[in-house]
Short mmCIF file of C-alpha atoms in Angstrom, two decimals:
data_model
loop_
_atom_site.label_atom_id
_atom_site.label_comp_id
_atom_site.label_asym_id
_atom_site.label_seq_id
_atom_site.Cartn_x
_atom_site.Cartn_y
_atom_site.Cartn_z
CA MET A 1 -0.47 -0.16 -0.14
CA PHE A 2 2.44 2.54 0.83
CA SER A 3 5.66 0.94 -1.56
CA PHE A 4 5.67 4.30 -3.24
CA LEU A 5 7.74 5.57 0.59
CA LYS A 6 10.49 3.01 -0.81
CA ASP A 7 11.23 4.58 -4.28
CA HIS A 8 12.85 7.76 -2.56
CA PRO A 9 10.76 10.37 -1.84
CA PHE A 10 12.37 13.58 -0.89
CA ALA A 11 16.29 14.35 -0.98
CA VAL A 12 17.99 13.21 2.01
CA GLU A 13 21.42 15.78 3.05
CA ALA A 14 24.33 14.63 5.05
CA PHE A 15 27.43 15.05 6.29
CA PHE A 16 30.80 12.90 4.84
CA GLU A 17 33.54 12.58 7.57
CA SER A 18 34.54 9.61 5.68
CA SER A 19 33.84 7.73 2.11
CA LEU A 20 36.18 4.79 1.39
CA VAL A 21 35.45 3.48 -1.15
CA LEU A 22 37.26 -0.60 -3.02
CA THR A 23 37.02 -0.72 -6.28
CA PHE A 24 36.75 -4.76 -7.70
CA ALA A 25 38.07 -5.36 -10.70
CA ILE A 26 36.01 -9.08 -12.41
CA PRO A 27 36.01 -10.42 -15.93
CA LYS A 28 32.22 -8.52 -17.10
CA ASP A 29 30.99 -12.17 -17.78
CA GLN A 30 31.28 -13.47 -14.55
CA ILE A 31 29.15 -10.67 -13.09
CA GLN A 32 26.93 -9.84 -15.95
CA TYR A 33 24.19 -12.58 -13.80
CA LEU A 34 23.77 -9.58 -11.55
CA ILE A 35 22.81 -6.58 -13.24
CA PRO A 36 18.92 -6.95 -14.25
CA GLU A 37 18.48 -6.39 -18.07
CA CYS A 38 17.57 -2.30 -17.44
CA LEU A 39 21.87 -1.86 -17.55
CA GLN A 40 25.12 -2.64 -18.95
CA LEU A 41 28.26 -3.40 -17.10
CA ASP A 42 30.21 0.03 -17.55
CA THR A 43 33.29 -2.01 -18.07
CA PHE A 44 36.91 -1.04 -19.09
CA ASN A 45 39.23 -1.97 -22.37
CA ASP A 46 35.19 -4.43 -22.80
CA LYS A 47 36.61 -6.67 -20.37
CA TRP A 48 36.62 -5.81 -16.36
CA GLY A 49 33.62 -5.44 -15.16
CA PHE A 50 33.72 -3.70 -10.97
CA ILE A 51 32.06 -4.87 -7.37
CA ALA A 52 32.45 -1.88 -5.32
CA VAL A 53 32.69 -1.59 -1.91
CA ALA A 54 31.86 1.58 0.15
CA MET A 55 32.00 2.59 3.02
CA VAL A 56 31.53 5.93 4.55
CA GLN A 57 30.82 7.43 7.14
CA THR A 58 27.78 10.05 7.45
CA LYS A 59 26.93 12.70 10.17
CA SER A 60 23.91 14.43 9.92
CA LEU A 61 22.35 12.80 8.08
CA ARG A 62 17.91 14.05 7.29
CA PRO A 63 15.95 14.58 4.76
CA LYS A 64 17.11 17.58 3.02
CA GLY A 65 16.85 21.50 4.23
CA PHE A 66 16.22 19.96 8.16
CA PRO A 67 17.90 21.44 10.78
CA GLN A 68 21.81 18.95 11.72
CA ILE A 69 19.89 19.09 15.17
CA ILE A 70 17.18 15.80 13.57
CA GLY A 71 20.09 14.06 11.64
CA ASN A 72 21.23 10.63 12.46
CA ASP A 73 25.18 9.55 12.86
CA PHE A 74 25.37 6.38 10.98
CA PHE A 75 28.82 3.80 9.52
CA LEU A 76 26.92 2.70 5.65
CA ILE A 77 29.00 0.01 3.39
CA GLY A 78 28.08 -0.73 0.49
CA TYR A 79 28.13 -3.39 -2.14
CA ARG A 80 27.62 -1.89 -5.91
CA VAL A 81 28.52 -3.36 -9.73
CA PHE A 82 29.52 -0.54 -11.67
CA VAL A 83 26.75 0.14 -14.63
CA ARG A 84 25.47 2.03 -17.18
CA PHE A 85 21.70 3.23 -17.89
CA THR A 86 20.42 4.88 -21.21
CA ASN A 87 17.74 6.72 -20.27
CA GLN A 88 14.62 8.07 -22.82
CA VAL A 89 16.05 10.59 -24.45
CA GLY A 90 19.18 8.22 -24.83
CA LYS A 91 21.46 10.23 -22.78
CA SER A 92 23.92 6.80 -20.55
CA LEU A 93 24.21 7.39 -17.24
CA ARG A 94 26.61 5.77 -15.45
CA GLY A 95 26.24 5.16 -12.08
CA LEU A 96 25.83 2.05 -9.69
CA TYR A 97 23.13 -1.26 -9.33
CA ILE A 98 23.07 -1.98 -5.18
CA LEU A 99 23.72 -5.07 -3.83
CA LYS A 100 24.05 -4.98 -0.42
CA SER A 101 24.09 -2.06 2.53
CA GLU A 102 24.71 -2.52 5.85
CA THR A 103 24.48 0.18 8.76
CA ASP A 104 25.66 0.19 12.07
CA LYS A 105 21.96 1.10 13.67
CA ARG A 106 18.84 -0.04 13.70
CA LYS A 107 17.09 2.84 13.26
CA MET A 108 18.82 3.32 9.99
CA GLU A 109 18.03 -0.77 9.04
CA ILE A 110 14.41 0.52 9.71
CA LEU A 111 13.69 4.61 7.39
CA GLY A 112 16.66 2.91 4.95
CA ASN A 113 13.35 0.00 4.14
CA ILE A 114 10.80 1.91 4.38
CA PHE A 115 12.40 5.14 1.66
CA THR A 116 14.43 2.85 -0.02
CA HIS A 117 15.14 0.00 -2.01
CA TYR A 118 18.21 -1.18 -0.74
CA ASN A 119 17.75 -4.10 2.08
CA TYR A 120 19.91 -2.76 5.04
CA THR A 121 20.63 -4.71 7.56
CA THR A 122 22.39 -3.72 10.41
CA THR A 123 25.56 -5.24 11.64
CA ASP A 124 28.91 -4.94 13.98
CA ILE A 125 31.29 -2.39 13.11
CA ARG A 126 34.59 -1.64 14.72
CA GLN A 127 37.49 1.13 13.97
CA LYS A 128 41.00 0.96 14.99
CA ARG A 129 43.65 3.27 15.08
CA GLN A 130 47.17 2.46 15.54
CA ASN A 131 50.63 3.74 14.28
CA GLY A 132 49.38 5.32 11.07
CA ILE A 133 46.95 1.72 10.46
CA ARG A 134 43.32 2.27 10.08
CA GLU A 135 41.33 -1.16 10.58
CA ILE A 136 37.93 -1.86 9.98
CA ILE A 137 36.24 -5.59 10.92
CA SER A 138 33.05 -6.62 10.77
CA ASN A 139 32.06 -10.08 13.14
CA LYS A 140 28.89 -10.69 11.18
CA SER A 141 29.46 -9.69 8.36
CA ASP A 142 33.11 -11.37 8.33
CA PHE A 143 34.27 -8.98 6.80
CA ASN A 144 37.64 -6.39 7.71
CA LEU A 145 40.28 -3.98 6.27
CA ARG A 146 43.47 -2.59 7.13
CA ILE A 147 44.46 0.47 5.84
CA ASP A 148 48.05 2.69 5.84
CA ASP A 149 45.79 6.06 7.28
CA SER A 150 49.19 8.01 7.20
CA ALA A 151 50.65 7.90 3.36
CA SER A 152 49.95 10.15 1.25
CA GLU A 153 52.12 10.51 -1.41
CA ASN A 154 54.43 7.80 -3.33
CA ILE A 155 50.66 5.47 -3.28
CA SER A 156 51.23 2.36 -6.08
CA LEU A 157 48.45 1.15 -7.47
CA PRO A 158 46.90 -2.77 -5.85
CA VAL A 159 49.31 -5.60 -7.52
CA GLY A 160 47.06 -6.56 -10.67
CA SER A 161 44.98 -3.65 -11.25
CA PRO A 162 44.42 -3.29 -14.32
CA PHE A 163 44.99 0.39 -14.56
CA ALA A 164 47.53 2.01 -15.96
CA ASP A 165 48.49 5.30 -13.71
CA TRP A 166 45.45 6.95 -10.59
CA LYS A 167 44.65 8.93 -13.00
CA GLU A 168 42.83 5.43 -15.74
CA ALA A 169 41.81 4.25 -12.27
CA ARG A 170 39.56 7.60 -10.70
CA ARG A 171 37.20 7.34 -13.34
CA PHE A 172 35.74 3.94 -11.89
CA ALA A 173 36.21 5.63 -8.24
CA GLY A 174 33.12 5.28 -6.57
CA PRO A 175 30.26 6.31 -5.26
CA LEU A 176 28.68 7.34 -8.65
CA PRO A 177 26.77 10.60 -9.46
CA PHE A 178 23.61 8.09 -10.21
CA THR A 179 22.33 4.83 -8.16
CA PHE A 180 19.63 2.25 -9.85
CA THR A 181 16.75 0.57 -8.90
CA CYS A 182 14.95 -1.58 -11.14
CA ASN A 183 11.45 -2.75 -11.20
CA SER A 184 11.79 -5.82 -14.04
CA ALA A 185 7.55 -6.07 -13.86
CA LYS A 186 6.92 -2.39 -14.75
CA LYS A 187 9.80 -1.89 -16.64
CA GLN A 188 10.29 0.77 -14.43
CA VAL A 189 13.99 2.84 -13.46
CA LEU A 190 14.50 4.38 -10.37
CA ILE A 191 17.05 7.31 -11.13
CA ILE A 192 18.64 8.83 -8.13
CA GLU A 193 21.21 11.05 -8.42
CA GLY A 194 23.32 12.46 -5.82
CA VAL A 195 25.45 15.51 -5.63
CA ARG A 196 28.05 16.80 -4.51
CA GLU A 197 31.09 20.17 -4.75
CA ASN A 198 35.48 19.04 -4.29
CA TRP A 199 35.43 15.66 -4.84
CA THR A 200 38.34 14.51 -4.91
CA PRO A 201 39.64 10.59 -4.12
CA ASN A 202 42.86 10.53 -2.53
CA PRO A 203 44.22 6.88 -3.56
CA VAL A 204 44.55 4.72 -0.18
CA LYS A 205 47.38 2.43 0.82
CA VAL A 206 45.71 -1.81 1.50
CA ILE A 207 47.51 -3.55 3.39
CA GLY A 208 45.60 -6.58 3.42
CA TYR A 209 40.97 -6.77 3.67
CA HIS A 210 39.28 -9.92 3.05
CA PHE A 211 35.24 -9.63 2.71
CA SER A 212 33.25 -13.00 2.65
CA PHE A 213 30.34 -11.30 0.94
CA ILE A 214 32.82 -10.95 -2.34
CA ASP A 215 34.64 -14.66 -1.18
CA ARG A 216 30.99 -16.51 -1.62
CA MET A 217 30.23 -15.58 -5.06
CA LYS A 218 33.25 -17.79 -5.76
CA LEU A 219 34.77 -15.27 -8.65
CA ASN A 220 37.39 -16.08 -10.10
CA GLU A 221 40.47 -13.98 -11.33
CA VAL A 222 39.57 -11.25 -8.69
CA ARG A 223 41.78 -8.16 -8.57
CA LEU A 224 42.06 -5.38 -5.45
CA ALA A 225 42.07 -2.54 -8.51
CA ASN A 226 41.88 0.65 -6.71
CA ALA A 227 41.60 2.08 -3.07
CA PHE A 228 40.36 5.94 -2.93
CA VAL A 229 39.43 8.08 0.26
CA ILE A 230 37.14 11.54 0.49
CA ARG A 231 36.82 13.51 3.48
CA ASP A 232 34.70 16.40 4.99
CA ILE A 233 32.32 16.44 1.84
CA PRO A 234 28.44 17.37 1.86
CA TYR A 235 26.62 15.39 0.40
CA TYR A 236 22.70 15.19 -0.33
CA TRP A 237 21.20 12.69 -3.18
CA LYS A 238 17.75 13.88 -5.12
CA LYS A 239 14.42 12.84 -4.75
CA GLY A 240 13.63 9.84 -7.29
CA LYS A 241 12.82 9.88 -10.75
CA ILE A 242 11.36 7.02 -12.11
CA GLU A 243 11.59 6.46 -15.78
CA GLN A 244 10.82 3.75 -17.68
CA TRP A 245 12.64 1.62 -19.75
CA THR A 246 11.70 -0.60 -23.53
#
């Protein structure tokens, strides 16, 4: 009865204290099945598709225009596929298709599942910082990540990355401008546009990682392609827009 509420019915804003995104390259044929028919994989060299793991510390997340005091602080984790959608006027939009969403608070799970299609679940999140090393851990979701938070210069691309340099890698640095949700029964696509300023992703040195969500897919040739972080950025998502697809 109230399914329309899930279509992102109003704009939302937040402050990103940190947005850390790891992008994994996988041969495109192995992940084609993950996306609905209305979308196309956003590929590199017509060989590689990409899954991103985003870890975002938000502050004062709230409906856009409301005072910060009513906002809430959440840690968000998203597993997304890089995709494209051709809209009704023939423009190709680059964006992300959500595979799984997690948060550290039950309140965000409830509200997120009322107002989005992202299927949030609540998980445990622990963070440690010691001697310049930042570690993010979840026992319930079975992942861990260690990065060198002190390194800022002369960072090399991950071993095996398909990119030649960081400039090339930035083309696949999330989040992208759009997020898509597809309704196959109605042949509709829900498009949510994110808006930000001064968006300068900085390379990150990854020491080690494990994500059971990706491991369970049993994909071959999974490679860490890049890792970027942005800090202290105001961000907002526009009200969802629905388009038909043919």
